[in-house]
Every structure is written in structure tokens, then in C-alpha cells.
mmCIF file of C-alpha atoms in Angstrom:
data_model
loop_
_atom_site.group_PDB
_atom_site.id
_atom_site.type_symbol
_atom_site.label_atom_id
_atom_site.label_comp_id
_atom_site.label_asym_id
_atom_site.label_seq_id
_atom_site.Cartn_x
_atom_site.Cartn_y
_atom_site.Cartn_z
ATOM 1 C CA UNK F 1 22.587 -1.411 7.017
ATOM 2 C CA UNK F 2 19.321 -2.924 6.458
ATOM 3 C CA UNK F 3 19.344 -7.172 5.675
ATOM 4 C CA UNK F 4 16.413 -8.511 7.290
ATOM 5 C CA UNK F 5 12.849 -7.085 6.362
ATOM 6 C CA UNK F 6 9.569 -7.830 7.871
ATOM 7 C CA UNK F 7 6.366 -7.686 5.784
ATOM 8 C CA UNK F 8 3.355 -7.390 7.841
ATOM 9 C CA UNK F 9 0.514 -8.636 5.106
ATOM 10 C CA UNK F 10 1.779 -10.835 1.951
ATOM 11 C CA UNK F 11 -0.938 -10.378 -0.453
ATOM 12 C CA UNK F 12 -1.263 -8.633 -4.092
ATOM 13 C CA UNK F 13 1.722 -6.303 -3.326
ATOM 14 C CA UNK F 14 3.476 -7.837 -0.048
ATOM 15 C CA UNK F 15 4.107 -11.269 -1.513
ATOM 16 C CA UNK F 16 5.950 -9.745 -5.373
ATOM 17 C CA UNK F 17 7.697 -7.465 -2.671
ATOM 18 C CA UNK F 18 8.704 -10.424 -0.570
ATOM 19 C CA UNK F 19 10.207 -11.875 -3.771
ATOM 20 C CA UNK F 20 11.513 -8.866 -5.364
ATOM 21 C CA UNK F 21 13.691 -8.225 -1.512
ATOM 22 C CA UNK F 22 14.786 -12.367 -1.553
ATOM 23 C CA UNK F 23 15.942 -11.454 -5.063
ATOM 24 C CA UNK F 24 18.356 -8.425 -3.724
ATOM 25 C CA UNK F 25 19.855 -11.085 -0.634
ATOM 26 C CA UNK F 26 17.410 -9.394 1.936
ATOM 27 C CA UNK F 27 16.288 -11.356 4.628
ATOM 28 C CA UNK F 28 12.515 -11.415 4.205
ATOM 29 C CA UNK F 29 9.830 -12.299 6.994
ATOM 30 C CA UNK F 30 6.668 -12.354 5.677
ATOM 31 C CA UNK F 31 2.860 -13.039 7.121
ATOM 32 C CA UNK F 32 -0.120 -14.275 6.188
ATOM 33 C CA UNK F 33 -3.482 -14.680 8.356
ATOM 34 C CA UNK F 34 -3.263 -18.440 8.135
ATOM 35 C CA UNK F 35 -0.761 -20.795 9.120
ATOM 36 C CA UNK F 36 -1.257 -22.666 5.676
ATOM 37 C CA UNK F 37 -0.633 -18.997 3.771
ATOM 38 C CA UNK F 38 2.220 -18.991 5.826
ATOM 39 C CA UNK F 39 3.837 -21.916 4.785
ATOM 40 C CA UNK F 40 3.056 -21.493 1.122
ATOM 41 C CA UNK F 41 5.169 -18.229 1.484
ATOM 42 C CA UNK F 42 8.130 -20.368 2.754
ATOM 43 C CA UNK F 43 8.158 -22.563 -0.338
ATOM 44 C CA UNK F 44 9.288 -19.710 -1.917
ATOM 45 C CA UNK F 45 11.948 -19.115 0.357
ATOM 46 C CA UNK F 46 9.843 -16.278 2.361
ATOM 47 C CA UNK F 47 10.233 -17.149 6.120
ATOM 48 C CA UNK F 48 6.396 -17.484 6.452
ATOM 49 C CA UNK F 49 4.644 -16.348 9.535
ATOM 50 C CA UNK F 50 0.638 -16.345 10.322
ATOM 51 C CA UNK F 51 -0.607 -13.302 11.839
ATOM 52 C CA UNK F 52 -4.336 -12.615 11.967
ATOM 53 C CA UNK F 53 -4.894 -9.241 13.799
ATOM 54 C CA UNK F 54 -8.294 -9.614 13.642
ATOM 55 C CA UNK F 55 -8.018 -12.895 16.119
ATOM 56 C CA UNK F 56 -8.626 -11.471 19.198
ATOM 57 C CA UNK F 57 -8.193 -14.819 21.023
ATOM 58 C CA UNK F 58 -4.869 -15.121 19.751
ATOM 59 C CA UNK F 59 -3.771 -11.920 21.961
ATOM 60 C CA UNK F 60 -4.756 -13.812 25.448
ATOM 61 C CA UNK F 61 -2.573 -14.486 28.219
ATOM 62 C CA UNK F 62 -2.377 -18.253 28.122
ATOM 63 C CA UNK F 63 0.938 -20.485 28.145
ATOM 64 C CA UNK F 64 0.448 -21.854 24.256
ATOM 65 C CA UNK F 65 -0.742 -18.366 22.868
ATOM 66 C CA UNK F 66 1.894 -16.648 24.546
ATOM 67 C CA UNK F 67 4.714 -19.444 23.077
ATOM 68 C CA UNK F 68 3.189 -18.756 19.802
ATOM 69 C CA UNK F 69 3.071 -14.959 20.205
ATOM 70 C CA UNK F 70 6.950 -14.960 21.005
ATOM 71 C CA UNK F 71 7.464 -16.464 17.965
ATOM 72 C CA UNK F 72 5.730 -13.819 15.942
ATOM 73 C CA UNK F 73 7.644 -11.128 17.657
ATOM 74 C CA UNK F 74 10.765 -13.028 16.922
ATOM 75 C CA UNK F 75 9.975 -12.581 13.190
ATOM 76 C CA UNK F 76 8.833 -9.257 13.536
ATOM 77 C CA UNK F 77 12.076 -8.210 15.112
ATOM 78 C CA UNK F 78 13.895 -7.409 11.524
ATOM 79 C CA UNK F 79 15.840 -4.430 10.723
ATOM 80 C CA UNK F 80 12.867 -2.590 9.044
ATOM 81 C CA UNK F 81 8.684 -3.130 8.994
ATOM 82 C CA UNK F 82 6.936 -2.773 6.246
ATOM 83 C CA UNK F 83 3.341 -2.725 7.345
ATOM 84 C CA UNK F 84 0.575 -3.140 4.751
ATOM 85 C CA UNK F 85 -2.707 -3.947 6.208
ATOM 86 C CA UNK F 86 -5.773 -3.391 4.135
ATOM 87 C CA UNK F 87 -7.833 -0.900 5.879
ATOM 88 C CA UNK F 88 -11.306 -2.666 4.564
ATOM 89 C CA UNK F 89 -12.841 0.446 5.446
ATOM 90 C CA UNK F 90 -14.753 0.499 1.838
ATOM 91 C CA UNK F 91 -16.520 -3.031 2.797
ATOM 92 C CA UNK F 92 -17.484 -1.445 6.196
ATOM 93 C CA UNK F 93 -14.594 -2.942 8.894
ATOM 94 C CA UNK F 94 -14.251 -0.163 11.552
ATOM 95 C CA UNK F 95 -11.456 -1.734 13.577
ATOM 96 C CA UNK F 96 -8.347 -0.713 11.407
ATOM 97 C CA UNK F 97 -7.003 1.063 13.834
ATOM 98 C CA UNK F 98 -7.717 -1.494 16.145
ATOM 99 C CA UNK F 99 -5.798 -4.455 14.414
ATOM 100 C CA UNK F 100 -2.897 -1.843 13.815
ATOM 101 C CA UNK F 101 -2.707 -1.457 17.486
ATOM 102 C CA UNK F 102 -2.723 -5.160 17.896
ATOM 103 C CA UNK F 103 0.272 -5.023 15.763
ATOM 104 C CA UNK F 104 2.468 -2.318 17.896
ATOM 105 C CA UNK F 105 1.856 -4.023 21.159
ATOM 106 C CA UNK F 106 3.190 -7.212 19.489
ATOM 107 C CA UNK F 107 6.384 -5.116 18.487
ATOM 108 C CA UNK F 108 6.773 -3.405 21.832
ATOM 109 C CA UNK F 109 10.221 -1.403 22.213
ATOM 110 C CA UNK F 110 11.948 -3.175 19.210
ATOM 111 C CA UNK F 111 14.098 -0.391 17.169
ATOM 112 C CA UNK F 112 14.091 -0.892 13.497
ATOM 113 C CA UNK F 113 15.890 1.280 11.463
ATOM 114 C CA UNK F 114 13.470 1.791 9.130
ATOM 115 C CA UNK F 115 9.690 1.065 8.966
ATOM 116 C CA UNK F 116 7.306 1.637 6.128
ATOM 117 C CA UNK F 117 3.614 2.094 6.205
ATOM 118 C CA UNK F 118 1.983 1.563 3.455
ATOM 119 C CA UNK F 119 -1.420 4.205 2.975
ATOM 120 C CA UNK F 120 -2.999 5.211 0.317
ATOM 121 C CA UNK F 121 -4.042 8.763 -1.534
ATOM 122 C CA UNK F 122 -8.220 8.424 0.059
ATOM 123 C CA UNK F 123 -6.558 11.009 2.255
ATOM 124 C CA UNK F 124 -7.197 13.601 -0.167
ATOM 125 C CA UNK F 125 -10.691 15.126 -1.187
ATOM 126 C CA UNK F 126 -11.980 15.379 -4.818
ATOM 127 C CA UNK F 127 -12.004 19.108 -3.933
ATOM 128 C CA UNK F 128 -10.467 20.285 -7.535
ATOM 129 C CA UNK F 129 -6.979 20.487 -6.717
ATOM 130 C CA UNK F 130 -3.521 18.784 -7.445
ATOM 131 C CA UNK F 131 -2.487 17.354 -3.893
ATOM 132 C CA UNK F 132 1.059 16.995 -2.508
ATOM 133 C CA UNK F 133 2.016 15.306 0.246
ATOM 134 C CA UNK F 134 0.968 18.653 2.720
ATOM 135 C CA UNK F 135 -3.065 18.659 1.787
ATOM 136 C CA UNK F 136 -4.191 15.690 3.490
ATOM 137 C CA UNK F 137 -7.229 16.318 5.164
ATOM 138 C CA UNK F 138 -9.638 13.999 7.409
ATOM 139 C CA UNK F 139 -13.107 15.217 5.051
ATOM 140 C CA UNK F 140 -14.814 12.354 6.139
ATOM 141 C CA UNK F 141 -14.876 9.418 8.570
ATOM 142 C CA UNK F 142 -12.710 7.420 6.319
ATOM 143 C CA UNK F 143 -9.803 9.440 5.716
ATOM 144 C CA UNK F 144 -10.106 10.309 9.667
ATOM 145 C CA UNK F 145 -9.630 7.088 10.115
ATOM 146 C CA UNK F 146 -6.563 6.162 7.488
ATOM 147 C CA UNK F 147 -4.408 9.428 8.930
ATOM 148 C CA UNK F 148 -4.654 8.357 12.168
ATOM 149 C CA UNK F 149 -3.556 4.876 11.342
ATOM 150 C CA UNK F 150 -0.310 7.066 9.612
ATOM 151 C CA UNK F 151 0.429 8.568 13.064
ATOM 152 C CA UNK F 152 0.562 5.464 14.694
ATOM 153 C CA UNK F 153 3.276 4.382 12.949
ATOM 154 C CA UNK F 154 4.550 8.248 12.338
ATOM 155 C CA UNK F 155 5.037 7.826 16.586
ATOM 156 C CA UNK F 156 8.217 5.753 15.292
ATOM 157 C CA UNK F 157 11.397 8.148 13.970
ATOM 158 C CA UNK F 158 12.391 6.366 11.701
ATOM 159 C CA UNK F 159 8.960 5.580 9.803
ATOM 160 C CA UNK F 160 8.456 6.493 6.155
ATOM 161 C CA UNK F 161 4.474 6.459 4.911
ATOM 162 C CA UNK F 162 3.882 5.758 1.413
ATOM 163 C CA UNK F 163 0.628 6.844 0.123
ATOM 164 C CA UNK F 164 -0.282 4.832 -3.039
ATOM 165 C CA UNK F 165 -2.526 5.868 -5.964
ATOM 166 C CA UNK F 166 -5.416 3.293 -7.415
ATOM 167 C CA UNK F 167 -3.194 -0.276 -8.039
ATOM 168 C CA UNK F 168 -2.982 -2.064 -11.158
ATOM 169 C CA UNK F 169 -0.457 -4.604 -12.640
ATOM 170 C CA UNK F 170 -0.765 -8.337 -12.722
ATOM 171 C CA UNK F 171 -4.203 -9.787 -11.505
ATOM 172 C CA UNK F 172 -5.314 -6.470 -11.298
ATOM 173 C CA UNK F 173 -6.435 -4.986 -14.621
ATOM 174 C CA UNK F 174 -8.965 -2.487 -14.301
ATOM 175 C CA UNK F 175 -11.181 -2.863 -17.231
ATOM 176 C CA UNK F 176 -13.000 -5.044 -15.122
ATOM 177 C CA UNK F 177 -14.191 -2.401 -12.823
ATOM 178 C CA UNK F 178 -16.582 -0.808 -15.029
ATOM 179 C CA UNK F 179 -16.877 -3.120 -18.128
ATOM 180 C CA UNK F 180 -20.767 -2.743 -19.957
ATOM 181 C CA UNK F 181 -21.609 -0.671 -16.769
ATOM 182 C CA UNK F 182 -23.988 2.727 -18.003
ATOM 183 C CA UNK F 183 -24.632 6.011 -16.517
ATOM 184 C CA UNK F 184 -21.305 5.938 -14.835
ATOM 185 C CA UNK F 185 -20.552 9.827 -13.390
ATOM 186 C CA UNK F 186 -16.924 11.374 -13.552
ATOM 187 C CA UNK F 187 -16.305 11.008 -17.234
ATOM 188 C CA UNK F 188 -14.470 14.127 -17.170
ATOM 189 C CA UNK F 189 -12.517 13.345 -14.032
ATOM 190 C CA UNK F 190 -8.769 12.694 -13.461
ATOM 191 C CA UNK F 191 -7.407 8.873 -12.685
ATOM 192 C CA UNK F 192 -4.669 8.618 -10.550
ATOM 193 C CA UNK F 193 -2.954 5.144 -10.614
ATOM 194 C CA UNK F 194 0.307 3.398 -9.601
ATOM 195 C CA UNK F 195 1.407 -0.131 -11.197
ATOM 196 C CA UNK F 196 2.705 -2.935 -9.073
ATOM 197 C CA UNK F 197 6.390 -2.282 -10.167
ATOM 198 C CA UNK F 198 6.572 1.204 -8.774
ATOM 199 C CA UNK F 199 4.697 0.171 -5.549
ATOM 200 C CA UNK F 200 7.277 -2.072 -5.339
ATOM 201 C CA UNK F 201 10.547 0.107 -6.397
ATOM 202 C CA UNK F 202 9.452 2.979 -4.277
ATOM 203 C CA UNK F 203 9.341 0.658 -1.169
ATOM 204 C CA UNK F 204 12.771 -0.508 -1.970
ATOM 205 C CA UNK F 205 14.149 2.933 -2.918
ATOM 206 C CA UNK F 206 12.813 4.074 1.159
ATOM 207 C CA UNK F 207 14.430 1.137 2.562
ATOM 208 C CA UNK F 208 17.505 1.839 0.618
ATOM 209 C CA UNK F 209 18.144 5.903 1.100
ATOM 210 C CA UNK F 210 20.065 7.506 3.341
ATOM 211 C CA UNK F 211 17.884 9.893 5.373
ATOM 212 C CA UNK F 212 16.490 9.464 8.430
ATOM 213 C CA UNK F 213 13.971 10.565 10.425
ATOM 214 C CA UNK F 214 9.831 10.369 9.177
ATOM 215 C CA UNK F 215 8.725 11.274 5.820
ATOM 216 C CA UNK F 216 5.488 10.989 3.771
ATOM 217 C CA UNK F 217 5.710 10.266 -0.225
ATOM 218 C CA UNK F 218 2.828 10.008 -2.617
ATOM 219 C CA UNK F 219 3.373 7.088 -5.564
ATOM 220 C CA UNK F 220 1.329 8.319 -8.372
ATOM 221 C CA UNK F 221 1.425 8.247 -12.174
ATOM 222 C CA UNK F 222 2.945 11.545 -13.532
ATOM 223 C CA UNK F 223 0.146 11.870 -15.952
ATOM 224 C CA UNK F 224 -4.004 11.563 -15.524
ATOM 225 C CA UNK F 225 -6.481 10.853 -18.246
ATOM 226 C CA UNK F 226 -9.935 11.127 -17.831
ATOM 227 C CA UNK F 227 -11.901 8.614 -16.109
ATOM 228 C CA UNK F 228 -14.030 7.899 -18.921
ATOM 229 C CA UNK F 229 -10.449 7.587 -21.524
ATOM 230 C CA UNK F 230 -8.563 5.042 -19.088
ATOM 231 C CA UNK F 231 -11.677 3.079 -18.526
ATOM 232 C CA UNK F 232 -12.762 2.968 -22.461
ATOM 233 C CA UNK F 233 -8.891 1.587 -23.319
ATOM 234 C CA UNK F 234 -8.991 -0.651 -20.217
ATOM 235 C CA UNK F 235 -12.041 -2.722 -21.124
ATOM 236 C CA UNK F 236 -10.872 -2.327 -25.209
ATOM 237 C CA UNK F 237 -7.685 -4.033 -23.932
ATOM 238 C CA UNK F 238 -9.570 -7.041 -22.384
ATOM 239 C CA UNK F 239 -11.666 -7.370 -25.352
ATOM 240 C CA UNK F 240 -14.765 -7.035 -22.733
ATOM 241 C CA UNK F 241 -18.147 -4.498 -23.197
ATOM 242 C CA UNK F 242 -16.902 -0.426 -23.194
ATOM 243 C CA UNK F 243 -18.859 1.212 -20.349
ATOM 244 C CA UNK F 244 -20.849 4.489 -20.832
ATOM 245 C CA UNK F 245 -20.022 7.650 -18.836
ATOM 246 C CA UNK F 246 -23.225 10.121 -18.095
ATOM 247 C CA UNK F 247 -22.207 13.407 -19.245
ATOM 248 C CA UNK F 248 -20.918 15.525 -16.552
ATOM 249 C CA UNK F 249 -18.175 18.718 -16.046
ATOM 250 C CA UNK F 250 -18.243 19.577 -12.676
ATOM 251 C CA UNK F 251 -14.137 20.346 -12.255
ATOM 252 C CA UNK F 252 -14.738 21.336 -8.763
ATOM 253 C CA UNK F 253 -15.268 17.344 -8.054
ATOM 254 C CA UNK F 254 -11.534 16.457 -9.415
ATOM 255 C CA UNK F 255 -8.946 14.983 -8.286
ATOM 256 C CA UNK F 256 -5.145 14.959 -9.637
ATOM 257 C CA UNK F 257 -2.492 13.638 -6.989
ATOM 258 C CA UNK F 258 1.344 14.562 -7.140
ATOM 259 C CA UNK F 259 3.996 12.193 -6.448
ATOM 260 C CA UNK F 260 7.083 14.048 -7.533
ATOM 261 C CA UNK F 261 8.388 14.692 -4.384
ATOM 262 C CA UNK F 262 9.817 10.980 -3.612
ATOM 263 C CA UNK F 263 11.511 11.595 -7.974
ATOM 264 C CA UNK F 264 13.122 14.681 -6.160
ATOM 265 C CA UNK F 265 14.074 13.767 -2.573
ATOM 266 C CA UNK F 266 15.148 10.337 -2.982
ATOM 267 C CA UNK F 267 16.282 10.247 -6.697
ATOM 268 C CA UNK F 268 12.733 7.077 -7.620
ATOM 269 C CA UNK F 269 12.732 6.962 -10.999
ATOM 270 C CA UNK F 270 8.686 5.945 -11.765
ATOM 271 C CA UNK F 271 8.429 2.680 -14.193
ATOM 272 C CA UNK F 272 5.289 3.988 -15.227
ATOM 273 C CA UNK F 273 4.661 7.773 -15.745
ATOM 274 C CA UNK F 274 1.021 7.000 -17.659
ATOM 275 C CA UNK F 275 -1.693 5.237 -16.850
ATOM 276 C CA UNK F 276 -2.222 4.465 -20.343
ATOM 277 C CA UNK F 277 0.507 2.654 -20.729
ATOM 278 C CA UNK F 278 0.245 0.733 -17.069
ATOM 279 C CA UNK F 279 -2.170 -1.324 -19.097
ATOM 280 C CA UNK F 280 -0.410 -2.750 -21.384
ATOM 281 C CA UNK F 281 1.255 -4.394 -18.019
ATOM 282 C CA UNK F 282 -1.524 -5.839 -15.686
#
């Protein structure tokens, strides 16, 4: 039985799912990269921990690092890891898998029962299908790069990867992205999107089943508008300027993912089936 979680990155997702866990009398651990981050997670009641994997310094041998080290390890060793690093592989960091190594030799030989990584659906090329969880593919350097950060933690047998869709919800609303922007391509392309909540309930939904051994689940909206529908609504909703989409059909660039399998092997039940109506929620 799971009642202590560790949350390896508190941000826009990891800190609602720090509270959301306190609020079902979990255990929660939770880090942040500084040790002021950290403490403003434990006036919440979070046990707040700073962890910057990108530190390098903070990994040496010496007598104060190593005290300090022990204690991360100490709040690392919960009964399940949820890991959920940014990659930052879209502002050009290359040492993802780097940092996520930094972050198993700090675990060592601890056994959790269950550990979550958190990915995302870049795995899968705008090749004109519908993707399930079997057609990841490494098309490029990036998605190279994010499945072999799944396998990492897919080493442990009892790790469950969750692959989310494009985020919205609360601070994130995405009529910002492309508000009075022109000649934007993809008009005719598929969104797929997840809100907060269901990022959130899926996670909890893994740590709660009953099966064991790895699995991978997409968390995706059931249905996809066009690009050019979701973004015209999005900025309408904000009140801000509507973008204009340059007029293109090229199908064979689309993109549709499927995250039914988690509704039929574990029983989720989505908050949010349509994008459309994610908005009316960020």
C-alpha cells in the first residue's frame, strides 16, 4: 500500500499534484531546485526538498555535500517516484538524460513500489496517423532523446510512463500562444491537449491500481479540433487579437493521439474529453 510519494520537480503540474496527494492523507515529498522553493513547498504542508540536477558540484565527494546528499535520498526513499523533469530540449538543453541519470544514482537500489515518469506525446511523428501507445518512434534527435529517458526509468519493474498531450488549465491558457500572430501553418491540423485535472487524476489513478509490472499510457483529449478552431476560441476567450492561419491541407502532416487505453485498462475516467471545453477551465 502506497502512503508516502516522492515528486521529483514541483512546478505547474508537480506542486497541484503535491496538494491534490496531501489532500488524499499521502505522504508527499516534494523538490524544487532551490532551497527557498523548497521551503515555500513546506508551508503548504509539502515536505520540501531542493534538488538541482543540473548542479554538478552538488554531486562531489566532499563531507558537507555528501551530508546534504543523504538527506535528499532520505526523501527520495518514498513508496513511489513520480519523476517529472522538463526535458528543455525545445530551448536547446542536451543533458536530459544526463540530469535523469544524476537522479538514479541518487536513488541507488531503493525499491519503490511504484514509480511514474512523466513524458510526453513528442514521441510521435506528425506522420498522418492516430497513435497509440505502440507507434512511438525516435524520427528525430528529440524524440531519440525523450524515449531513451522512458527506458531509464522503464529499467525499474514497477515503473508506469505517462505520456501527456499539449497542457492547459490554470496559468496556462493557450490563447496566448498564437494571439494576433499571421501566416500561421497547420490550420487544418489536429490539437491534442490534456488539462491539469486529468494530468493530475491519471497520476493518481497509476499510483492507485492494482497491476504491476511497467506500462505506458497516453493522456489525451478524446476529441481534436483543428488547430486553427481551438486557437480562434482560445484567444476569443481571453478577449485578445484572433490569429490568422495560412491556408494549408496537407493531411499527411497530422497528428491525432489516442489515450483510451489507460479509460480501458485502469478504469480513468478523463475530466475533459474536448479541448474546447478545457478552456473554459485554464
Amino acid at each position: 500500500m502506497i502512503t508516502s510519494v516522492a515528486i521529483v520537480g514541483c512546478g505547474w503540474f508537480g506542486t497541484p499534484l503535491a496538494k491534490f496527494l496531501l489532500d488524499k492523507n499521502l505522504k508527499v515529498f516534494g523538490s524544487k531546485r532551490t532551497p527557498q522553493g523548497a521551503d515555500a513547498l513546506s508551508e503548504d504542508g509539502i515536505h520540501g526538498f531542493a534538488l538541482d540536477l543540473d548542479d554538478t558540484c552538488a554531486f562531489n565527494d566532499s563531507t558537507s555535500q555528501s551530508e546534504q546528499l543523504n538527506k535528499t535520498q532520505q526523501a527520495l526513499w518514498q513508496d513511489a517516484l513520480i519523476v517529472n523533469i522538463p526535458p528543455g530540449l525545445r530551448s536547446g538543453k542536451s543533458d536530459y538524460l544526463e540530469r535523469l541519470q544524476r537522479l538514479k544514482t541518487l536513488i541507488g537500489d531503493h525499491q519503490y513500489q511504484r514509480v511514474v515518469f512523466v513524458s510526453t506525446t513528442g514521441v510521435y511523428a506528425a506522420d498522418g496517423r492516430c497513435h497509440d501507445e505502440t507507434s512511438a518512434s525516435a524520427y528525430d534527435d528529440k524524440s531519440e532523446t525523450l524515449l531513451a529517458a522512458e527506458q531509464l526509468f522503464l529499467d525499474y519493474s514497477c515503473c508506469t510512463v505517462l505520456r501527456f498531450a499539449g497542457l492547459v488549465g490554470p496559468k496556462r491558457a493557450p490563447g496566448r500562444f498564437f494571439a494576433g500572430k499571421r501566416d500561421i501553418a497547420g490550420a487544418n491540423l489536429s490539437v491534442n491537449m490534456t488539462h491539469l485535472d486529468d494530468c493530475i487524476g491519471a497520476t493518481y489513478q497509476v499510483l492507485q491500481a492494482q497491476h504491476s509490472g511497467n506500462n505506458i499510457f497516453n493522456v489525451c483529449g478524446e476529441q481534436h479540433p483543428t488547430k486553427q478552431a481551438f486557437y480562434f476560441a482560445a484567444t476569443q476567450k481571453l478577449g485578445l487579437p484572433t490569429p490568422a492561419f495560412a491556408v494549408d491541407n496537407d493531411a499527411s502532416l497530422d497528428k491525432t493521439v489516442c489515450g483510451q487505453k489507460i479509460v480501458n485498462e485502469l478504469n480513468y475516467q478523463y475530466h475533459y474529453s474536448d479541448p474546447m471545453v478545457m478552456l473554459e477551465h485554464c
